[in-house]
XYZ file of C-alpha atoms in Angstrom:
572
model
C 10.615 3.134 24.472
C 12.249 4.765 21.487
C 15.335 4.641 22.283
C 14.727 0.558 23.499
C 13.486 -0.232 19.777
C 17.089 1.730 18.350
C 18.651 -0.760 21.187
C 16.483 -3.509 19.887
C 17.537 -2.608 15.983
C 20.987 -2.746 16.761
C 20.750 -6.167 18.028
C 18.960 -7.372 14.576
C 21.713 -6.323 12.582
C 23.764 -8.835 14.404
C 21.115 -11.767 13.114
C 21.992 -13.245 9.505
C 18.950 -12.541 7.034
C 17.754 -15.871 7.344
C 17.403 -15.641 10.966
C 15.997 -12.768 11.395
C 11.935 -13.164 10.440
C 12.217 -15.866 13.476
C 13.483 -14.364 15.462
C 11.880 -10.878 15.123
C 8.636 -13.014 15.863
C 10.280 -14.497 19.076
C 11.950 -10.968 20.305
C 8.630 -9.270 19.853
C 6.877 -12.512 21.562
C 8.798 -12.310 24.740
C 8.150 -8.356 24.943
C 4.783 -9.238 24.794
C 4.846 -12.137 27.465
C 7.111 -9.586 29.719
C 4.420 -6.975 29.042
C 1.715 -9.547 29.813
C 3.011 -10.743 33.058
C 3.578 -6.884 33.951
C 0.006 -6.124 33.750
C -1.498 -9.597 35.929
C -3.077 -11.206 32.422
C -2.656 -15.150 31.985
C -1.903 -16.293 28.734
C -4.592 -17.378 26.286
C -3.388 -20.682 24.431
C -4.435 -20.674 20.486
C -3.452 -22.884 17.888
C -0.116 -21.172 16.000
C -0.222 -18.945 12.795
C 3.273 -19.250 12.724
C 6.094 -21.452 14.403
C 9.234 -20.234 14.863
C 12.935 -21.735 14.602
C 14.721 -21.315 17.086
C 15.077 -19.579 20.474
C 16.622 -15.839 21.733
C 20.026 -15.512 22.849
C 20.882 -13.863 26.151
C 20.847 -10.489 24.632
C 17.974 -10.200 22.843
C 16.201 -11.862 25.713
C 17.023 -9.509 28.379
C 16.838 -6.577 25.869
C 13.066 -7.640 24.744
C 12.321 -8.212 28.770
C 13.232 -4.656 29.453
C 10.858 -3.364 26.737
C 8.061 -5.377 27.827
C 8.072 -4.194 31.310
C 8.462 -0.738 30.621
C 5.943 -0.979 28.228
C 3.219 -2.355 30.856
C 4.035 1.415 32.295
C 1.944 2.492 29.824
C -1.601 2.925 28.790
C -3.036 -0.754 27.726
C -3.574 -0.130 23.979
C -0.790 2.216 23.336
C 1.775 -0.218 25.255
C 0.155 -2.997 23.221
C 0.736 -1.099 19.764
C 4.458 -0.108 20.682
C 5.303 -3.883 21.488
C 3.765 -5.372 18.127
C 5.127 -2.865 16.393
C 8.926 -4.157 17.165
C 8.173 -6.894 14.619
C 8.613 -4.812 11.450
C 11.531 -2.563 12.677
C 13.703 -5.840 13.321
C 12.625 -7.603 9.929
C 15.773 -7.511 7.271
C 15.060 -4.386 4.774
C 14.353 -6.383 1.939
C 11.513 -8.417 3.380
C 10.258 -5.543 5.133
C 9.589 -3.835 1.970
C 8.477 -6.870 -0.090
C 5.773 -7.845 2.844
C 5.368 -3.771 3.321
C 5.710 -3.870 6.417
C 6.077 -0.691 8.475
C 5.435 0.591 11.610
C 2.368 3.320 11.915
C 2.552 5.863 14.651
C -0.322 5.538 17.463
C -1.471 9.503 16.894
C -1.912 8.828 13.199
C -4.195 5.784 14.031
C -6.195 7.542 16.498
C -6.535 10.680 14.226
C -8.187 8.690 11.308
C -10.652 6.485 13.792
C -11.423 10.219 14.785
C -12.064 11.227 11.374
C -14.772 7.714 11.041
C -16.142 8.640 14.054
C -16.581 12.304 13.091
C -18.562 11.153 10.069
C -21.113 8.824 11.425
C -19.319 5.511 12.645
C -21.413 4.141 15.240
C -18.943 1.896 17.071
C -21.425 -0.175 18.753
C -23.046 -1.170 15.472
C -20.684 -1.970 12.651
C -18.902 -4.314 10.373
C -15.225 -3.725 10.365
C -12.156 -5.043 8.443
C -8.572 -4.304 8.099
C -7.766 -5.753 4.582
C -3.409 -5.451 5.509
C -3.674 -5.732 9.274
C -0.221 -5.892 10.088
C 0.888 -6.264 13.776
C -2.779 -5.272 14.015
C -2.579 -1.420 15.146
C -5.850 -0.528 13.364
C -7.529 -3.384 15.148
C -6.142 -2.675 18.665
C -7.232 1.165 18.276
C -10.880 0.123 16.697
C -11.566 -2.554 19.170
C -10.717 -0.659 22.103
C -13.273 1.698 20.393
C -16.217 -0.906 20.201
C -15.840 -2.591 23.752
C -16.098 1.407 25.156
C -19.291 2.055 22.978
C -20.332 -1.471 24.654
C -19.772 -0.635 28.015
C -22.319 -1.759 30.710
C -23.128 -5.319 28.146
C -22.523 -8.308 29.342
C -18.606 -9.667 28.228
C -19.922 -12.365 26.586
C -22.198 -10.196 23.988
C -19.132 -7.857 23.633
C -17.020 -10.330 22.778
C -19.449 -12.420 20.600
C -20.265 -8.917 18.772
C -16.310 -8.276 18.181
C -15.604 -11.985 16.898
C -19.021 -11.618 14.544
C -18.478 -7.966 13.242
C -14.360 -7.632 13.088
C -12.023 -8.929 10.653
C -8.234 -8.888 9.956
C -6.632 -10.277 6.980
C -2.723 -10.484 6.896
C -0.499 -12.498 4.471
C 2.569 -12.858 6.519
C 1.680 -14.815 9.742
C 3.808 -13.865 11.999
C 2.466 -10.310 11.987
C -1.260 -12.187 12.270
C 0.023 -13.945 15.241
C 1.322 -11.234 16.697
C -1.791 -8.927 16.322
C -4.224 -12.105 17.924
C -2.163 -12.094 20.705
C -2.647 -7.922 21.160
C -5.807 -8.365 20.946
C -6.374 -10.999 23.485
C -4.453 -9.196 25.692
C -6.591 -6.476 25.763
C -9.258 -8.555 25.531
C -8.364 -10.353 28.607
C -10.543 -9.002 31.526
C -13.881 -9.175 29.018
C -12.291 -12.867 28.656
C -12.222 -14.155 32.596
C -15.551 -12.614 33.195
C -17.720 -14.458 30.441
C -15.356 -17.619 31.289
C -14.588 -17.772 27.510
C -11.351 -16.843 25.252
C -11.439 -13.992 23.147
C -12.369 -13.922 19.852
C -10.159 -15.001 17.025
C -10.465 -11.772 14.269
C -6.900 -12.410 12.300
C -7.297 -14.769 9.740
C -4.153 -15.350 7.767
C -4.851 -15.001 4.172
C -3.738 -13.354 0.643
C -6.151 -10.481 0.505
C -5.538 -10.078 -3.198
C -7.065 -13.533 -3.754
C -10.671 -13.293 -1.496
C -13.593 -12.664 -3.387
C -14.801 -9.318 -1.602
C -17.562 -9.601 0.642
C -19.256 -5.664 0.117
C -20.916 -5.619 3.599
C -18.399 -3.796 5.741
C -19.218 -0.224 7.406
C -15.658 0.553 8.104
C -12.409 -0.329 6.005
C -9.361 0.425 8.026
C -5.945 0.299 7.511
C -1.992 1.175 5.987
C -1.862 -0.884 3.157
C 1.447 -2.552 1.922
C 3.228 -0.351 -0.824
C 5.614 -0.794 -3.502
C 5.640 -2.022 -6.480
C 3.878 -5.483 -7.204
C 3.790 -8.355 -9.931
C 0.191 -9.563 -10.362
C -0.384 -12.543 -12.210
C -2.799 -12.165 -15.671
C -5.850 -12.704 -13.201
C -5.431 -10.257 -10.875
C -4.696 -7.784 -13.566
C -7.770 -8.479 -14.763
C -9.432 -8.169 -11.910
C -7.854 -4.721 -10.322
C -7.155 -3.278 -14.094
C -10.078 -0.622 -13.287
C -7.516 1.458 -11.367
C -4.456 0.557 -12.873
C -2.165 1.927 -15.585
C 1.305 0.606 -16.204
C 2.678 -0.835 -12.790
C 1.078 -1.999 -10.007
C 1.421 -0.303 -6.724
C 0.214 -2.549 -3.712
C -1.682 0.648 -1.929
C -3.404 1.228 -5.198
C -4.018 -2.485 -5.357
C -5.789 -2.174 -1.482
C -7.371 1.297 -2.228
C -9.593 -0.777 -5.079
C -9.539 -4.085 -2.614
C -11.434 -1.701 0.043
C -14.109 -0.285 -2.742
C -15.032 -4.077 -3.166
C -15.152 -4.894 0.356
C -16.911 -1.554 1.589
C -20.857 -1.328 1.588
C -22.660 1.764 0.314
C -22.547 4.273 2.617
C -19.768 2.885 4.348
C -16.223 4.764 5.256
C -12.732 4.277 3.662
C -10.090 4.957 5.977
C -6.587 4.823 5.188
C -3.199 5.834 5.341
C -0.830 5.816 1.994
C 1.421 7.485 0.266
C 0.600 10.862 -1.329
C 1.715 9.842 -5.116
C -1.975 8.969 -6.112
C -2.354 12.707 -6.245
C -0.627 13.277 -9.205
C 1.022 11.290 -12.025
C -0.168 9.313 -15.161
C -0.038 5.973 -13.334
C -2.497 6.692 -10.267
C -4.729 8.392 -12.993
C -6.913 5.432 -13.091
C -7.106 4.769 -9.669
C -8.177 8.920 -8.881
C -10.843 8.384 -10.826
C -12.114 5.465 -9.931
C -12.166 6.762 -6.357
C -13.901 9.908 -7.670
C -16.742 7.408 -8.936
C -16.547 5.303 -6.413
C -15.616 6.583 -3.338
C -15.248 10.331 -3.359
C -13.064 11.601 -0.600
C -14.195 13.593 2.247
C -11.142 14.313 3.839
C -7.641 14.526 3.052
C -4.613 14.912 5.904
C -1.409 15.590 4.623
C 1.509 14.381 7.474
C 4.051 16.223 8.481
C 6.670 14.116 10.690
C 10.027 14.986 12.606
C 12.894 12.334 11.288
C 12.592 9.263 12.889
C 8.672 8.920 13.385
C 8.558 7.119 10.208
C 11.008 4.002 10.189
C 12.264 3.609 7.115
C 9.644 5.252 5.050
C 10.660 7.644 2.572
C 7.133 8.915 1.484
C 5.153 11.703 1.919
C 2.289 10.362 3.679
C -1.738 11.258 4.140
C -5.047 9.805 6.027
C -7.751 10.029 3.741
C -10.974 9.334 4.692
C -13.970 8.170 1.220
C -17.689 7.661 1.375
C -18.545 4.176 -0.211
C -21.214 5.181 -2.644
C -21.638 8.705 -1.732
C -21.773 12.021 -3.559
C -18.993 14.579 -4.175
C -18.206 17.629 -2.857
C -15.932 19.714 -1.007
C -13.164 17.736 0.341
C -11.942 18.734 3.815
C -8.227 19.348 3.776
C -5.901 19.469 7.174
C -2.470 19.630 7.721
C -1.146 17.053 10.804
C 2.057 17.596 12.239
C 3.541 14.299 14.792
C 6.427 14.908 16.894
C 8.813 11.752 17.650
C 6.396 11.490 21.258
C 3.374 10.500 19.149
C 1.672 13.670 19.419
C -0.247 15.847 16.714
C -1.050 19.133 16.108
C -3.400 19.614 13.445
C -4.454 22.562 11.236
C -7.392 23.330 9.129
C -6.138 24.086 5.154
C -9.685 24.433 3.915
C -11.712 22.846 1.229
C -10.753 21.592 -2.695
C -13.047 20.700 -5.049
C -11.838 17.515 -7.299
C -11.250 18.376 -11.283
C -13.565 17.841 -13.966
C -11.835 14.635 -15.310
C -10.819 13.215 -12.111
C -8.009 11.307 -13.423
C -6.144 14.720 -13.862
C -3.931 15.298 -10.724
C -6.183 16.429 -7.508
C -4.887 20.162 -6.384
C -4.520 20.093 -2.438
C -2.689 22.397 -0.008
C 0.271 21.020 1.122
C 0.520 23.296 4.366
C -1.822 26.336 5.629
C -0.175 29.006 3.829
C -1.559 27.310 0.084
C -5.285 26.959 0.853
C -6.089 30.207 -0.645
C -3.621 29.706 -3.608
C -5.467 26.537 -4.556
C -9.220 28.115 -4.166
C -8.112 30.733 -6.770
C -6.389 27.996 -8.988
C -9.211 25.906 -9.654
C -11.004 28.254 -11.281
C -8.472 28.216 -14.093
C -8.762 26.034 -17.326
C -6.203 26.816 -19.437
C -3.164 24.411 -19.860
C 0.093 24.216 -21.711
C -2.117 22.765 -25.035
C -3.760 25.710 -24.602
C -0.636 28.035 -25.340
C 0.401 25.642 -27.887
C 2.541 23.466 -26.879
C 2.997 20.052 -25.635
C 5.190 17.984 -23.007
C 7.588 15.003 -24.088
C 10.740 13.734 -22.069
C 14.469 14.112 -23.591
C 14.578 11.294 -25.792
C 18.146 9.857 -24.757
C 18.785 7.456 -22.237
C 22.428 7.768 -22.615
C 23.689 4.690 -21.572
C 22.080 2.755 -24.193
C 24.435 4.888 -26.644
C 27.675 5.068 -24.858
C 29.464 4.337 -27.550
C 28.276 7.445 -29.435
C 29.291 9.685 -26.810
C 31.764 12.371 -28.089
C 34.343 14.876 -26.594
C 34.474 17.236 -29.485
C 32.311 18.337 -32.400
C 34.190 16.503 -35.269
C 32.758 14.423 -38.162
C 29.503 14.470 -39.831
C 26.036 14.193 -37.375
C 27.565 15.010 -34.643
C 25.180 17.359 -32.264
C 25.085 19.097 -28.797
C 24.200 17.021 -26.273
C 21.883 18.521 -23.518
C 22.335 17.185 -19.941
C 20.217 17.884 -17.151
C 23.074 20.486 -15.649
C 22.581 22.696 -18.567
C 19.143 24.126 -16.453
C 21.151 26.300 -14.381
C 19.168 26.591 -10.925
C 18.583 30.406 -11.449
C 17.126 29.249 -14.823
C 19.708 29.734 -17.722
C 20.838 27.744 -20.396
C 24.447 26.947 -20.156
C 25.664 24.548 -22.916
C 27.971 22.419 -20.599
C 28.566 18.360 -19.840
C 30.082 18.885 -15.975
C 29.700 15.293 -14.489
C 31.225 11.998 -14.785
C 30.646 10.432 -17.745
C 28.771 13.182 -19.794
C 30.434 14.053 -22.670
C 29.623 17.299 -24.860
C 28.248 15.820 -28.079
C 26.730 12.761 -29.250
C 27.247 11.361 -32.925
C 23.981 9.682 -34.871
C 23.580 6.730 -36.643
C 21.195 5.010 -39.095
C 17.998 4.945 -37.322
C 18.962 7.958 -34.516
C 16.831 10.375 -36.191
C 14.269 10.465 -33.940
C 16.686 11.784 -31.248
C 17.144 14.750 -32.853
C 15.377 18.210 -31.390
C 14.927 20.639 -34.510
C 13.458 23.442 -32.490
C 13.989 25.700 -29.520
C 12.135 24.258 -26.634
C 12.224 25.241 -22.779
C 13.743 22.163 -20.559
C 12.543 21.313 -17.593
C 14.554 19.513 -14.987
C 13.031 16.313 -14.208
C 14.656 15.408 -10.876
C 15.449 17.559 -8.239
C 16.317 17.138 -4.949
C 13.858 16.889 -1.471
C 15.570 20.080 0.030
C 16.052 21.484 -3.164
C 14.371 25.857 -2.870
C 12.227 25.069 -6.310
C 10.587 21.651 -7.734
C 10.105 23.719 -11.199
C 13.512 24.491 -12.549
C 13.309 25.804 -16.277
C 15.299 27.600 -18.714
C 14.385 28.416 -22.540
C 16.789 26.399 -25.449
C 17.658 29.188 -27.675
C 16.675 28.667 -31.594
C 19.899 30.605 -32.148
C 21.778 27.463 -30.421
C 19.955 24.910 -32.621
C 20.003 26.614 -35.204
C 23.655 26.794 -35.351
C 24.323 23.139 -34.575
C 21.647 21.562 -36.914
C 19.787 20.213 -34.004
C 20.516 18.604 -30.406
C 20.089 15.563 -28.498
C 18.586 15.963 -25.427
C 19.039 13.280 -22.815
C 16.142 11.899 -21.231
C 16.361 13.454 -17.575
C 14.860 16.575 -18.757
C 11.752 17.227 -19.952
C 10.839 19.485 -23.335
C 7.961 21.855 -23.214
C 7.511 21.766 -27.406
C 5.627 24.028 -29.659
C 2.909 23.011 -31.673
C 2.863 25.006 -35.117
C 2.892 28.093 -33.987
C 2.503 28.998 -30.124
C 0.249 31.889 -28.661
C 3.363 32.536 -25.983
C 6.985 32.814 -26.624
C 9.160 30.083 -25.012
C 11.039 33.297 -22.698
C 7.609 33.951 -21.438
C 7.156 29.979 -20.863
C 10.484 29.142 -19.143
C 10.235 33.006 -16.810
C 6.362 31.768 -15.581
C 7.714 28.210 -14.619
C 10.691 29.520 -12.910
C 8.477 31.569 -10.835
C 7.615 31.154 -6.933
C 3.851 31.102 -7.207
C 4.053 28.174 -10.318
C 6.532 26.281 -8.167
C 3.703 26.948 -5.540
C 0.843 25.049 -7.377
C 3.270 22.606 -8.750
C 3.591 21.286 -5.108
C 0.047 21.598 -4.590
C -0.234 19.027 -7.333
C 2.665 16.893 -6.394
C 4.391 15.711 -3.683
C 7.123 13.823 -5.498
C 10.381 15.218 -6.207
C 10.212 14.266 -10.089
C 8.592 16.261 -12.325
C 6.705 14.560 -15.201
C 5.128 15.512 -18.828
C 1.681 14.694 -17.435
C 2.002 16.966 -14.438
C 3.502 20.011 -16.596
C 0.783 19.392 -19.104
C -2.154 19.099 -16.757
C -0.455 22.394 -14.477
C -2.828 25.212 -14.174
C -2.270 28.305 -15.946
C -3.292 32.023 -16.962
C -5.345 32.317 -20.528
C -2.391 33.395 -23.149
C -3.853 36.731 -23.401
C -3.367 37.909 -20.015
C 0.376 37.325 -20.496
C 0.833 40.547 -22.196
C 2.511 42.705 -19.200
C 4.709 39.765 -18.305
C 5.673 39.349 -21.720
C 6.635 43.215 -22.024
C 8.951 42.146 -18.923
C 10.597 39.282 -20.463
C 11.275 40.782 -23.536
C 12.699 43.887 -21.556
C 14.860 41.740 -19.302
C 13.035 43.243 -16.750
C 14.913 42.028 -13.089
C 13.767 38.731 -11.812
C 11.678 40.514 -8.938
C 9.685 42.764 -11.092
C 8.761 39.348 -13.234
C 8.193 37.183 -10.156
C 5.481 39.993 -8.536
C 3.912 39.804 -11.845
C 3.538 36.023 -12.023
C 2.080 36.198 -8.524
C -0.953 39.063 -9.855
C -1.812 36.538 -12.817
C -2.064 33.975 -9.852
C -4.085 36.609 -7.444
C -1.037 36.470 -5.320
C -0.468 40.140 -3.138
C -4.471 41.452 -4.790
């Protein structure tokens, strides 16, 4: 089957843009009528969601025919989930992201349904709603689900309790059409015995325009994400968890607060971002009000399982109304088969002010790192200084670029290559279009850095050995050049007045491996922002004396690395 849907791919890119929403639809209709007639169901006729233009062409025909009976191989609901799940993968890229539309593995929807039922979810006795159903993959899974906690009732009261208690939404109706017809499929036997269709659960709608109805027991799903215009209403309405730009997934993760009753279960799978950063600081604590989590499962995937999704990824499971504590944290690994292997990483607790970033063990080796981290309170204000981002964004100011140091206010410029990845400070302008200096003008003051700083590299790369990648500006350097400009991918860790620790002792703790540690217990992203370096956990300044004696010293990098790890508990 995976290698059918790289066949099936390759025959999309053959379809003009325009074409190919229809005919996705119709590719992924006849696997499903190939997969239908493979397993002895008749058709059930409903009125359309969608109509498309159209019709196959030979290849895509017989290609979508082959899929369909190889899927009826298969176990019902995972062969039903593999064939609505073509629909996506064939969309163009750009409407696949603007509709967020992506395919979710089968073990990661089982694994959170395990995670409801683990925490109370009586599947014979709920409300349930996907708010972003999709090709319907949470649906298939929590259906299946009901109709065994049902077994030995009559069809008709199964299927009467389904159509009453479960509920799809889904903007884009193709996908809605598509996930009706799953479900009717499987559906189908319960259907000829109580001599009545299934029942209808996708209703095509714009979920961010429904006035919430707060009586569900489950909210299931993988919300749409990406970033997302809202009109002056809806700002208004989903402002509570918002702060600058809208993210559709933090858009659905307040949707499902309104739609969940007390005491009911969150269950969803997103993107790891709302972890850390300024703009999901809203959202985190509204959760933390809300909704406190009970578990969090951070995914770990082979290349491929995810089609064209270049997030980390988690399954988080929330309490509707219920009180915080410990939150459960595991670590799930999914081969390209659609297995999982999961691991235990232990508890966190959330912070104080829960819109700080949420600390979390990224894999099993950091659970013991984060317990001891918690316990410390002191930040970056703490040592005196504060975090601001380089305030040039060059090419607004190409024209003040300069090759050499001539003429009057004419300063150093400070790319992002002069953080050396060992950590040094190395006055240099090495890539295209970087020149040395810069040259202000009337008004450029406020571009100007009077005082040694440490720089931290804002960007760095996925496979990159350290997120943290610091090195300390020398006063000597500014000192001699009456200031510098730094440019705005690098962040500057600033004094205030006078600091408690010296910016060597600053840039050598950053550098370190436990710091870079906690940094990606904090953050999953490969940028490193102000907030995050401002809200990083840290020893008090007075415990800093031995590892200042070091740095002062210029002790060898190992000797100051095993001493970063004892201020951390590291090797105790």
């Amino acid at each position: 089957m995976a290698r059918a849907r790289v066949v099936a791919r390759a025959w999309a890119e053959t379809l003009t843009p325009a074409r190919r929403a229809d005919q996705a639809l119709l590719f992924t209709t006849a696997a499903m009528t190939a997969l239908r007639k493979g397993i002895g169901v008749e058709a059930v006729v409903r009125p359309g969601f969608a109509r498309p233009r159209g019709r196959l062409d030979h290849a895509g025909a017989r290609v979508a025919q082959a899929i369909g009976e190889d899927a009826a191989l298969l176990p019902l609901t995972e062969a039903l989930h593999l064939i609505t799940g073509l629909y996506p993968a064939l969309l163009p890229a750009r409407e696949r992201g603007a509709l967020g539309a992506f395919y979710t593995p089968i073990a990661l929807v089982e694994r959170l349904l395990d995670r409801a039922t683990e925490e109370g979810t009586d599947w014979a006795d709920l409300r349930l709603l996907d708010p972003a159903a999709g090709g319907g993959a949470f649906l298939l899974g929590a259906v299946a689900r009901i109709r065994a906690a049902l077994a030995g009732c009559e069809p008709a009261f199964i299927l009467g309790r389904i159509g009453a208690r479960v509920l799809g939404l889904e903007v884009d109706p193709r996908a809605a059409a598509l996930a009706q017809a799953a479900l009717d499929i499987l559906l189908a036997d319960l259907a000829q015995a109580a001599g009545r269709p299934p029942p209808v659960v996708l209703r095509v709608a714009d979920t961010l325009e429904i006035p919430a109805d707060p009586s569900f027991d489950l909210v299931v799903g993988n919300p749409p994400y990406g970033r997302v215009g809202l009109t002056p209403a809806q700002r208004a309405r989903f402002g509570r968890g918002l702060y600058g730009h809208a993210n559709l997934y933090g858009v659905f993760t307040d949707i499902a607060l309104r739609w969940t009753a007390p005491g009911g279960l969150i269950a969803y799978l997103t993107p790891t971002s709302f972890l850390a950063g300024r703009y999901y600081g809203a959202l985190r604590g509204l959760l933390a009000a809300e909704a406190p989590p009970l578990s969090i499962d951070f995914v770990h995937a082979r290349q491929g399982v995810f089609e064209d999704v270049l997030q980390e990824t988690l399954l988080a499971l929330y309490r509707r109304a219920g009180r915080a504590g410990r939150v459960r944290i595991h670590y799930l690994t999914l081969d390209g088969e659609g297995r999982a292997w999961i691991a235990h990483n232990g508890t966190i607790g959330l912070p104080a002010d829960a819109g700080a970033p949420w600390l979390a063990p990224r894999d099993p080796g950091q659970g013991h790192l984060v317990a001891r981290v918690e316990a410390m309170g002191h930040r970056l204000a703490d040592w005196g200084y504060g975090v601001s981002t380089g305030p040039l964004v060059w090419n607004r100011y190409k024209g003040q670029l300069r090759d050499r140091p001539t003429g009057k206010r004419v300063h150093p410029l400070i790319w992002a290559e002069a953080v050396t990845a060992d950590g040094r400070f190395v006055f240099r302008a090495a890539k295209r279009n970087h020149a040395p200096y810069f040259k202000l003008q009337a008004g450029d003051d406020a571009l100007l850095v009077g005082e040694p700083c440490v720089l931290v590299q804002r960007t760095t790369a996925k496979e990159q050995h350290r997120r943290l990648i610091a090195a300390e500006l020398p006063a000597a350097f500014v000192a001699r050049h009456g200031g510098v400009v730094v440019e705005n991918h690098l962040n500057m860790v600033r004094a205030k007045g006078i600091p408690r620790v010296a910016p060597a002792v600053v840039a050598a703790l950053l550098n370190s491996a436990v710091v870079d540690q906690v940094f990606r217990c904090m953050s999953g992203s490969v940028a490193v922002s102000a907030f995050e370096l401002e809200a990083l956990p840290l020893p008090a300044a007075g415990d800093l004396g031995p590892l200042s004696a070091l740095v002062a010293a210029g002790a060898p990098r190992d000797a100051i690395e095993a001493e970063c790890a004892r201020l951390y508990g590291e090797g105790l």
